[in-house]
XYZ file of C-alpha atoms in Angstrom:
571
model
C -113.435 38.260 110.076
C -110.528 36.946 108.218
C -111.624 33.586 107.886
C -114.485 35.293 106.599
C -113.373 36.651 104.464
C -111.152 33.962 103.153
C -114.587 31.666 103.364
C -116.083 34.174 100.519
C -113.317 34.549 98.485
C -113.306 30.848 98.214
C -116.855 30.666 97.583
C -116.516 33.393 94.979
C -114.066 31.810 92.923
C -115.761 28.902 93.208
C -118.887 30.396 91.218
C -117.235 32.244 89.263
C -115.244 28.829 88.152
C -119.293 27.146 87.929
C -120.498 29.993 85.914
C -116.975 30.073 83.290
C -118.228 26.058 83.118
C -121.447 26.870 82.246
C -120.490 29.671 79.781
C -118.684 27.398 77.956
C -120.792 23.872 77.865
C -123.582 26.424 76.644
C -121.238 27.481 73.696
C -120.495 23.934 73.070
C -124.453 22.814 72.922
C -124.820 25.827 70.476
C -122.462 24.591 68.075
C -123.658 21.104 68.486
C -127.230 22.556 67.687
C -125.559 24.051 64.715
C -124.060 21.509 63.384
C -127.518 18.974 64.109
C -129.916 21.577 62.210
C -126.819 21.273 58.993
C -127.144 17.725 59.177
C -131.222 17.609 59.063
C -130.871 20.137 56.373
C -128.900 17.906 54.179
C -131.201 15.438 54.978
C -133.709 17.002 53.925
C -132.217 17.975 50.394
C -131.224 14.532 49.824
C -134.730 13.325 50.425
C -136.019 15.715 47.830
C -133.379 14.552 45.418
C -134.685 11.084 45.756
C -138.242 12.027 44.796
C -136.801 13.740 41.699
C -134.496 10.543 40.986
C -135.881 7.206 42.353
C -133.849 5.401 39.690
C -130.403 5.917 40.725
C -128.097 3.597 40.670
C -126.620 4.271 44.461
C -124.407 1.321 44.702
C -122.953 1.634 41.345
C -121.647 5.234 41.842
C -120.598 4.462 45.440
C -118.137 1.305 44.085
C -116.281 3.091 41.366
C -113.263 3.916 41.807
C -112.126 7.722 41.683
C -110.228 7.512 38.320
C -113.333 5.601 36.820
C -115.733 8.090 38.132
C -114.161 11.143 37.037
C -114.516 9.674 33.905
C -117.935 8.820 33.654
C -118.357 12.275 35.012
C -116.259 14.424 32.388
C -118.237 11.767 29.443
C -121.605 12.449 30.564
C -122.830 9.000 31.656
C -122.798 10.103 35.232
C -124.323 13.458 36.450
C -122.468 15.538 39.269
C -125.601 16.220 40.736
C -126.581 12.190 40.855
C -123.144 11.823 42.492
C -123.131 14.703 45.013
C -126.958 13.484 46.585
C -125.257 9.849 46.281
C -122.132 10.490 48.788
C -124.264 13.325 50.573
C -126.806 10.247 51.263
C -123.860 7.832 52.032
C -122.391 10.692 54.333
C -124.905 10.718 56.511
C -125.533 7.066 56.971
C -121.946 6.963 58.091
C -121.892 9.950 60.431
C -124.954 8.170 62.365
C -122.329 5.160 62.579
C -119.291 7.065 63.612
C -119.781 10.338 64.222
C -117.189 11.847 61.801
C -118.953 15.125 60.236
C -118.222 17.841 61.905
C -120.297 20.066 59.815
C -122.181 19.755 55.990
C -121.199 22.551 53.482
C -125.001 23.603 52.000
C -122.311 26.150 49.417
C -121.881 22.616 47.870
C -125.624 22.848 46.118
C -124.300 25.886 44.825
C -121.342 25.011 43.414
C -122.875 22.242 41.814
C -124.789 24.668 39.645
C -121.878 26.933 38.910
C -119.934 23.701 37.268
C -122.342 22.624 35.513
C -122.957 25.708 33.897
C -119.153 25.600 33.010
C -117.751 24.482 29.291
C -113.896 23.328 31.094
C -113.979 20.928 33.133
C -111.223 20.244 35.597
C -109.470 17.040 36.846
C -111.720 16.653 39.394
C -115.063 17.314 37.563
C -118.041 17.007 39.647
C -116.073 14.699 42.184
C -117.101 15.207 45.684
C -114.605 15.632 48.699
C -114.464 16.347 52.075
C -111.956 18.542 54.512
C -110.441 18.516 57.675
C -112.054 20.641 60.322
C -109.066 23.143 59.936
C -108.796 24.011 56.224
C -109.928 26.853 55.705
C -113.412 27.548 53.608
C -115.694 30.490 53.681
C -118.466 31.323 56.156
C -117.189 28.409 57.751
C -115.809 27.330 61.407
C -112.279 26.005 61.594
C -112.664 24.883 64.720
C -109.279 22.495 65.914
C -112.049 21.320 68.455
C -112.152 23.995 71.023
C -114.483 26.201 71.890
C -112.422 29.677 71.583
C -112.796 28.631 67.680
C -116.810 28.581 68.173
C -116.533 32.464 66.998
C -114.784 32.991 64.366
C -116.001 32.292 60.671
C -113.482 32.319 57.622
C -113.411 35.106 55.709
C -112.349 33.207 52.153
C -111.504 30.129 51.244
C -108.072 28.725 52.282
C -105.893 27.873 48.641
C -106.156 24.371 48.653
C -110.348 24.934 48.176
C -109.891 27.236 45.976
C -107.832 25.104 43.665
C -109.758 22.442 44.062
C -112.962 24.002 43.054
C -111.191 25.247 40.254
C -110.348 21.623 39.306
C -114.037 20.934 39.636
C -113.997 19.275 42.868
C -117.077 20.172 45.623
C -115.972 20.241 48.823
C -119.566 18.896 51.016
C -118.409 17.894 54.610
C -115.893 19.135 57.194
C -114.717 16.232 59.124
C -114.240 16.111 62.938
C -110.965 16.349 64.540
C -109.251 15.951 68.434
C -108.971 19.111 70.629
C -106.301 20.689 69.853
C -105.395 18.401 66.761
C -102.884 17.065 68.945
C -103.744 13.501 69.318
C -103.630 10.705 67.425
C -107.253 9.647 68.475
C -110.319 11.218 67.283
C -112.461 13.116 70.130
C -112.862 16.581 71.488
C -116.075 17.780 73.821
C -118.040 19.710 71.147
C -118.742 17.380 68.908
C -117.705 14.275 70.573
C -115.529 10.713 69.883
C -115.279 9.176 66.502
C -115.879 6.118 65.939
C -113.707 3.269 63.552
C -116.403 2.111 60.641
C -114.779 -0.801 60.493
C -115.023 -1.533 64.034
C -116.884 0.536 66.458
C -114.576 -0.409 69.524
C -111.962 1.214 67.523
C -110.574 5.011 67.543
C -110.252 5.475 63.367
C -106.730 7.566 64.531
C -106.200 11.355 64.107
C -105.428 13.907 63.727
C -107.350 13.325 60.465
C -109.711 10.896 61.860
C -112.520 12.487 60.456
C -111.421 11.751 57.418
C -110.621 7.990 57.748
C -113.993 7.359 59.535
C -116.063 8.824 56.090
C -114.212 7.673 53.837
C -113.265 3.839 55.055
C -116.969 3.913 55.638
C -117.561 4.981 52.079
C -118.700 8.205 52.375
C -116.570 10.355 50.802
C -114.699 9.392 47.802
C -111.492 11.653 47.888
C -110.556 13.427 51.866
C -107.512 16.636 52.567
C -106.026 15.597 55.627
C -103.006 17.428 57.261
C -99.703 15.584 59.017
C -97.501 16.894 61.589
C -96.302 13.714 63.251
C -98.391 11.445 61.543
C -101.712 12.421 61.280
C -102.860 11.429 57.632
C -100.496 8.272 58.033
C -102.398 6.900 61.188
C -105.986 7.516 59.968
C -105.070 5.815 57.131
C -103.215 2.743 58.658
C -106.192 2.239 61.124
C -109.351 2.728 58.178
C -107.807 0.961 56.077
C -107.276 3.369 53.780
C -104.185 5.189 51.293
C -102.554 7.982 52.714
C -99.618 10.801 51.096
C -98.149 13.211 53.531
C -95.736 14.969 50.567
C -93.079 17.492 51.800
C -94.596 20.071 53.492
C -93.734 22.894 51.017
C -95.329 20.729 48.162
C -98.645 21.797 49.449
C -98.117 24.628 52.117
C -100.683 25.442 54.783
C -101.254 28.312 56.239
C -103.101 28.332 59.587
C -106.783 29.741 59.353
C -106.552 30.228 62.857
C -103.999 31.306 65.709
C -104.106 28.125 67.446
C -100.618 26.142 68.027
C -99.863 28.071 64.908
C -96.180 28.921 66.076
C -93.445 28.733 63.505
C -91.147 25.278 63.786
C -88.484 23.171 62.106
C -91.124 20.486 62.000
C -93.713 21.707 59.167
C -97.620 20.803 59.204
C -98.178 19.292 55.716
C -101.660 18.798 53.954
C -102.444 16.034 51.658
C -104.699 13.426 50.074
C -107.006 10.219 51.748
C -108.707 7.846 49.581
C -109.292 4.329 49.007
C -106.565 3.377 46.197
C -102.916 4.969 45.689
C -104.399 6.258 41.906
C -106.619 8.401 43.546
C -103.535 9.925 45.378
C -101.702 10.578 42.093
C -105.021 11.795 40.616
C -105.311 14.500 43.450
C -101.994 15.797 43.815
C -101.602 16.092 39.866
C -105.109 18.169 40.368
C -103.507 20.479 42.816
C -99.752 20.941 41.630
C -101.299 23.265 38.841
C -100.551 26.681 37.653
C -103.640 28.069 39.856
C -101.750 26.799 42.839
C -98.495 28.290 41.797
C -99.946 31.494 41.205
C -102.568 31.908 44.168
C -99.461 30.645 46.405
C -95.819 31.649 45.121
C -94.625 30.198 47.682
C -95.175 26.742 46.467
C -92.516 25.588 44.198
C -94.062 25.158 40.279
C -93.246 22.175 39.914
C -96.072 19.757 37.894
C -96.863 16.162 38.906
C -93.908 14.107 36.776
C -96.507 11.446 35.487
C -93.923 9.730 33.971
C -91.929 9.337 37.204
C -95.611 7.751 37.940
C -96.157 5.444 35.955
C -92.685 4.175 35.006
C -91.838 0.458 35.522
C -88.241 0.283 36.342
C -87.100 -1.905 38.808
C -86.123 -0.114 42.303
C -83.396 -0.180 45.242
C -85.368 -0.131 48.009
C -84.085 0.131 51.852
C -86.320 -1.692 54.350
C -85.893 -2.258 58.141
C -88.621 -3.868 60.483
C -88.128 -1.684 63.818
C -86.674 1.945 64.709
C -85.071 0.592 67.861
C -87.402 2.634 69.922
C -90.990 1.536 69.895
C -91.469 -1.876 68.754
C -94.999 -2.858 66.651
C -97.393 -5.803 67.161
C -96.224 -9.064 65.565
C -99.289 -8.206 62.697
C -97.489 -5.533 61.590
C -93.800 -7.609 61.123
C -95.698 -9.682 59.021
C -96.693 -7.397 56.972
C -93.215 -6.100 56.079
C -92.249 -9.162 55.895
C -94.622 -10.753 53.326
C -94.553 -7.182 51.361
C -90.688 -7.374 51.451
C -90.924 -10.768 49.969
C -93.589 -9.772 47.290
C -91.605 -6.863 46.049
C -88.362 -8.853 45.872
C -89.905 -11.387 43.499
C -91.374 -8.885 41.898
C -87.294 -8.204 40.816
C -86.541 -5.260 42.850
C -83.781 -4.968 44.637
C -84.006 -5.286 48.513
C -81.053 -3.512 50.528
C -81.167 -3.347 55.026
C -81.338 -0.004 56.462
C -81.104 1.350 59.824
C -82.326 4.525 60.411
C -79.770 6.522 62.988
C -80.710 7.164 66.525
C -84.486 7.531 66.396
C -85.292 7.419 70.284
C -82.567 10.937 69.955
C -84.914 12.351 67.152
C -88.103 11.270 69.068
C -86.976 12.987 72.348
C -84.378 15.596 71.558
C -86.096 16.680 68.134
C -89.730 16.095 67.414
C -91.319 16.289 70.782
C -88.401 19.350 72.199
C -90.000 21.085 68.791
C -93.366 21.470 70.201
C -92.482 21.423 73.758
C -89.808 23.863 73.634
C -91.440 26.782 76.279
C -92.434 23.626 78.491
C -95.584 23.252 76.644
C -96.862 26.774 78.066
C -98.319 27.752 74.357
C -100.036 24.117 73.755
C -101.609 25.095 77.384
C -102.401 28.310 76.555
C -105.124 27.093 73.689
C -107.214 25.305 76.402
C -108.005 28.834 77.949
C -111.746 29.165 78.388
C -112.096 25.603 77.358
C -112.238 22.160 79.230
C -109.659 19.726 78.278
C -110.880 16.175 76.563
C -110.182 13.520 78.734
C -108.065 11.674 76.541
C -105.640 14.603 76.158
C -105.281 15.079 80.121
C -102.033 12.833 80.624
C -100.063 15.310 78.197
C -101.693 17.970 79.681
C -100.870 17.214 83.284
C -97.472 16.478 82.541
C -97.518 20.583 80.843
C -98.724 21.430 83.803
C -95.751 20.078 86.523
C -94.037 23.699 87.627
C -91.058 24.757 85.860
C -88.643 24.417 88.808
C -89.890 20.718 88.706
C -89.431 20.201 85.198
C -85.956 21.120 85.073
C -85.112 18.867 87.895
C -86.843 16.000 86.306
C -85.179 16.488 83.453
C -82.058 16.427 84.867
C -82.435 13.717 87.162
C -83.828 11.342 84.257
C -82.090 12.035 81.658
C -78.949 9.785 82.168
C -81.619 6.784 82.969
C -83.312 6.664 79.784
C -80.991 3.955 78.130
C -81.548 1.454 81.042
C -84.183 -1.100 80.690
C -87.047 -1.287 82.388
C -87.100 2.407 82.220
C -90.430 3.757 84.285
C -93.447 5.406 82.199
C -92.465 8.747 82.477
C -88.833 8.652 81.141
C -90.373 8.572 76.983
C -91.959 11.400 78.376
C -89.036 13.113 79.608
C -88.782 15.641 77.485
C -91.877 16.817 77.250
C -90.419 18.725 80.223
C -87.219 19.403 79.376
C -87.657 23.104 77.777
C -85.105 25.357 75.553
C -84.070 27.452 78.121
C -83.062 30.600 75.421
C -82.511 31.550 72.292
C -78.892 30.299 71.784
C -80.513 26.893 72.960
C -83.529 27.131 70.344
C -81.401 27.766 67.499
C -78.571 25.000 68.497
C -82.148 23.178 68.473
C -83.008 24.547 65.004
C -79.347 22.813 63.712
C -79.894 20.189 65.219
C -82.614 19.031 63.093
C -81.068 20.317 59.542
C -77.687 18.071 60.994
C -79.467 14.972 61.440
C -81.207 15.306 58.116
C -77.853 15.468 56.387
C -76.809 12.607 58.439
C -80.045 10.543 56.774
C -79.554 11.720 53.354
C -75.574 10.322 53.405
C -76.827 7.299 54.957
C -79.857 6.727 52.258
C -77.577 7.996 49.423
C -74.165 5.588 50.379
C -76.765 2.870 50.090
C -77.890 4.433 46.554
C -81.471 3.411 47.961
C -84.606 5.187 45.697
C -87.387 4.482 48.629
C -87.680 2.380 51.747
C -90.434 0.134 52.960
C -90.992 0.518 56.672
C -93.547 0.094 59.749
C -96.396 2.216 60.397
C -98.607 2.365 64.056
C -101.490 -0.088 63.915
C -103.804 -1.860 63.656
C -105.850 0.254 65.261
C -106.131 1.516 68.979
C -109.097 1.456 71.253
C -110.479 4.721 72.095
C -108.736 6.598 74.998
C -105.170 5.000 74.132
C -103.330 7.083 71.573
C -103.695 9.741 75.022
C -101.189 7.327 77.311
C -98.875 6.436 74.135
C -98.006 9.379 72.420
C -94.511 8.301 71.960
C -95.637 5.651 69.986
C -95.719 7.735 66.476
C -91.702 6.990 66.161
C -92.333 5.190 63.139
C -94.374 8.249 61.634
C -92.819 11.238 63.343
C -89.814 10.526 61.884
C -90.348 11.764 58.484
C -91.992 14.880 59.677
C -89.134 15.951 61.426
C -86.931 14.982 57.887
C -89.249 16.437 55.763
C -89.864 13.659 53.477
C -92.714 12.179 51.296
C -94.625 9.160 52.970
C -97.385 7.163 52.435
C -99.210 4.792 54.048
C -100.471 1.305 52.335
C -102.923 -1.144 53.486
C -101.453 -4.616 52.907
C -103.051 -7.500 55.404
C -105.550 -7.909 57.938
C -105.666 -8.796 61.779
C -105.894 -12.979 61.729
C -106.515 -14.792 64.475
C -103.051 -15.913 64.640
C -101.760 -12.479 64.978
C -103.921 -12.392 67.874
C -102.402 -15.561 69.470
C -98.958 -14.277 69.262
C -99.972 -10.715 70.587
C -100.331 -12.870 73.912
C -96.475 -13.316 73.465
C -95.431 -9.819 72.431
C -93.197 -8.686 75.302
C -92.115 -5.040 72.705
C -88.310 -3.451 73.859
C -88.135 -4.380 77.349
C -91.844 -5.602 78.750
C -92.558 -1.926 80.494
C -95.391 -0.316 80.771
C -95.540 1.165 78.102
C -94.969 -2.258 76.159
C -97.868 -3.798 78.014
C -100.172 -0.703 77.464
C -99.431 -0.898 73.591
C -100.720 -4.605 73.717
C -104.140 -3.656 75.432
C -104.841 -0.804 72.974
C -103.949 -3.120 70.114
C -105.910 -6.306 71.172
C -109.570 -7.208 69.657
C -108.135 -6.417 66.020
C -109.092 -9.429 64.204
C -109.914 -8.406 60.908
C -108.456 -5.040 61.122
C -106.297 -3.405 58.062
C -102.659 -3.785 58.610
C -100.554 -1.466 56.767
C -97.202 -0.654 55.852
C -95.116 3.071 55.484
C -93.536 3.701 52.061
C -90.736 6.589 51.826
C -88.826 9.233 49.023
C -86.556 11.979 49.411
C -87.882 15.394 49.559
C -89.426 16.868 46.539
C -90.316 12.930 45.434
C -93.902 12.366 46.016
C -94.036 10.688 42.298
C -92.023 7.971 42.938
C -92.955 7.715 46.485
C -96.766 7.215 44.937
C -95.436 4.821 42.073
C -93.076 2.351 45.309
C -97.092 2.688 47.037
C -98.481 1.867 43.713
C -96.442 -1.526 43.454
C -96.965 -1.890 46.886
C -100.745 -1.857 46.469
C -100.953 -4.276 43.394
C -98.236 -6.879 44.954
C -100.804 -7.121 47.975
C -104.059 -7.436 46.408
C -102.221 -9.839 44.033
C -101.409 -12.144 47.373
């Protein structure tokens, strides 16, 4: 009778499991419905638009840049309607390519009547932009990718939409994200894998890969992306495309929904995507307005400094080629090093700088930030939802028992200097928890200690930016999941706090490819090897560099991107 009843408990649990399955692959098909019957009606509008307008000029509109738009725009020559049906049009050609919509905003028809009815027109006049799954907008999802999100519409719009309607802008598309949002690739199970529009065997990055995929792929014009350890920096690096992650506080986000929302040291901060660094300037002079200021008092008031901008004056700018931790693909060391050269003749001043113990920030800073409790509240957001496959190695590694985790940590953590070091050591402290409070706010000093340490470092060298690496080109799908410790070169200046930007300077050549035979990274380990197979296939592939400012900079680090930019397309 026992085994019995043990034989039905079993077989209980086991349908209850099938049914909780079921429950949620149903919700998932829902929203997937959902977001199908948005697309068709977009479709459909578009279609209708084209019977009114046969004549217009598609490719035209698509190929101007934002600054030149905006200004046919605010003149007249150029209708916002005629634009909004052009990059709605565009949008969906690009999702069927890459599946980077997550959902259509029909409001946007709306809105387009309310500004044209209006005598002021903002910055952003009848410019059309899209958003990142997870800022907030009204009678909208914000979804993160996972399914206990499926419920729960927004109630208003978050402040960043509703200064950039005020600016004139129309938000259209939400733009598809990983589970969780933490991943540097592009897929959860509800709406599936995006897709690279420049390659389709390509990941286009994340968290913001949404983003990249529409608007490398021409889609979208002008993209809000958000950055937590790199995730405007990497979408842009692997699209292709210009990317600011300002200090967080320049732009302050506040979660729209309770999901891996817990307060840290390291800040989430929103900012702008688009093809060209002006576009960049144009959008964050759009948003650092007095409707900002006064809908968030939070954010500091302080106005773009165009003059910071646009000034010309020669600059002392720090540069090194590695972090010491996770060496790049030759591509991208040729990059720096033809951008280092451009910028010297140029006649600024080039001055070496090595950043201070990064694998210590990487594993005792950044990853102990969000891995603090063991990873027990990252776990706790995949309740009543089935994990992507490409986040499962972090999430198994969560998952090893507490007891276990301490051990580990203790038994690997004087063997992470030697060479050779096995897989699991970057990993390490992933498991290696705060084990109270004293420990969490040593933590918390930790990071403010090392950014003082930075600042003396930057300011004895009396450097205004630096010019270093960023991740790419880009990964295969499915390998951002095995190297998550790869994001050194990005992470760092989350965990500092201070404005970066990513610039696309090269491509993939076929030479780059001949030497990636040769790359043998820090010490030929696995994870060395791995890095090589997700890079590989790249020919023709952006290649981009990371440009850097103090907190509170984002003008001059937009003008150092700005120089950047015209030095390459000069070469």
């Amino acid at each position: 009778s026992t085994l019995t009843l043990l034989g039905g408990s079993v077989a209980a649990m086991v349908v209850w499991k099938w049914l909780g399955k079921k429950m949620i692959q149903k919700k998932m098909e829902e929203a997937r419905r959902t977001r199908d019957e948005g697309l068709k009606k977009m479709a459909k509008a578009v279609q209708q638009f084209r019977e009114q307008v046969p004549s217009a000029h598609t490719d035209a509109i698509l190929s101007l840049p934002l600054l030149a738009l905006t200004e046919r725009l605010r003149e007249g020559s150029l209708s916002p309607k005629t634009v909004l049906y052009t990059y709605l049009e565009k949008a969906l050609e690009v999702n069927q390519q890459t599946n980077c919509l997550r959902h259509f905003i029909p409001e946007c028809e709306e809105q387009l009547q309310e500004i044209e009815q209006k005598k002021e027109k903002g910055l952003l006049y009848g410019i059309p932009i899209s958003i990142k799954d997870h800022i907030g907008h009204k009678g909208h999802l914000s979804t993160c990718g996972l399914v206990q999100c499926l419920d729960t519409l927004m109630k208003e719009d978050s402040v960043l939409v509703k200064v950039l309607k005020r600016q004139g802008a129309i938000p259209f598309a939400m733009t598809n994200v990983p589970q969780s949002l933490f991943s540097y690739d592009c897929s959860n199970l509800i709406f599936g894998q995006t897709l690279n529009p420049l390659n389709h065997q390509k990941s286009p990055g994340g968290s913001s890969g949404g983003e990249g995929a529409l608007i490398a792929g021409g889609g979208s014009i002008l993209g809000i992306g958000s950055d937590i350890g790199g995730s405007i920096r990497l979408p842009s690096s692997f699209c292709g495309l210009c990317g600011l992650k300002p200090t967080a506080e320049r732009l302050r986000w506040v979660p729209s929904v309770d999901i891996c929302s817990c307060p840290t040291p390291v800040s989430c901060a929103l900012g702008p995507m688009a093809r060209d660094v002006d576009s960049l300037a144009l959008c964050m002079r759009a948003l650092l307005c007095e409707e900002m200021f006064r809908l968030d008092p939070t954010v500091p008031p302080i106005p773009f400094n165009g003059e910071v901008y646009c000034s010309s004056t020669p600059l002392r700018v720090g540069y090194y080629d590695t972090d010491g931790y996770f060496p790049l693909p030759p591509c991208v060391q040729r990059a720096l090093k033809e951008t280092r050269s451009a910028l010297q003749a140029a006649g600024h001043q080039l001055v070496p700088f090595s950043p201070p113990r990064i694998p210590y920030v990487m594993t005792e800073l950044f990853l102990k930030t969000f891995f603090a409790d063991g990873g027990r509240a990252w776990l706790d957001v995949f309740t009543g939802d089935i994990v992507d496959p490409s986040l499962k190695p972090q999430v198994n590694l969560c998952k090893i028992p507490r007891p276990v985790k301490k051990l580990l940590a203790l038994l690997l953590k004087p063997l992470r200097l030697i060479k050779a070091t096995p897989l699991l050591l970057k990993d390490v402290t992933i498991v290696s928890t705060c084990r109270s409070v004293k420990e969490m706010w040593n933590h918390h000093y930790q990071i403010q200690a090392y950014r003082s340490e930075f600042i003396t470092r930057w300011k004895e060298l009396h450097l205004d930016v630096v010019l270093c690496p960023v991740l790419g080109p880009a990964f295969t799908p499915g390998y951002p999941g095995k190297l998550l410790t790869a994001i050194s070169s990005t992470m760092l200046y989350n965990v500092l706090n201070f404005p970066a930007g990513v610039v696309p300077v090269s491509t993939v050549t076929e030479a780059d490819e001949e030497e990636l035979k040769l790359y043998q990274g820090c010490c030929e380990d696995p994870w060395d090897r791995t890095l090589k197979q997700a890079v590989s296939g790249a020919v023709g592939m952006p290649v981009a560099v990371q440009c850097v400012a103090l907190p509170w900079q984002e003008e001059l680090c937009l003008r150092f991107m700005k120089e950047v930019e015209t030095l390459s397309r000069e070469e």
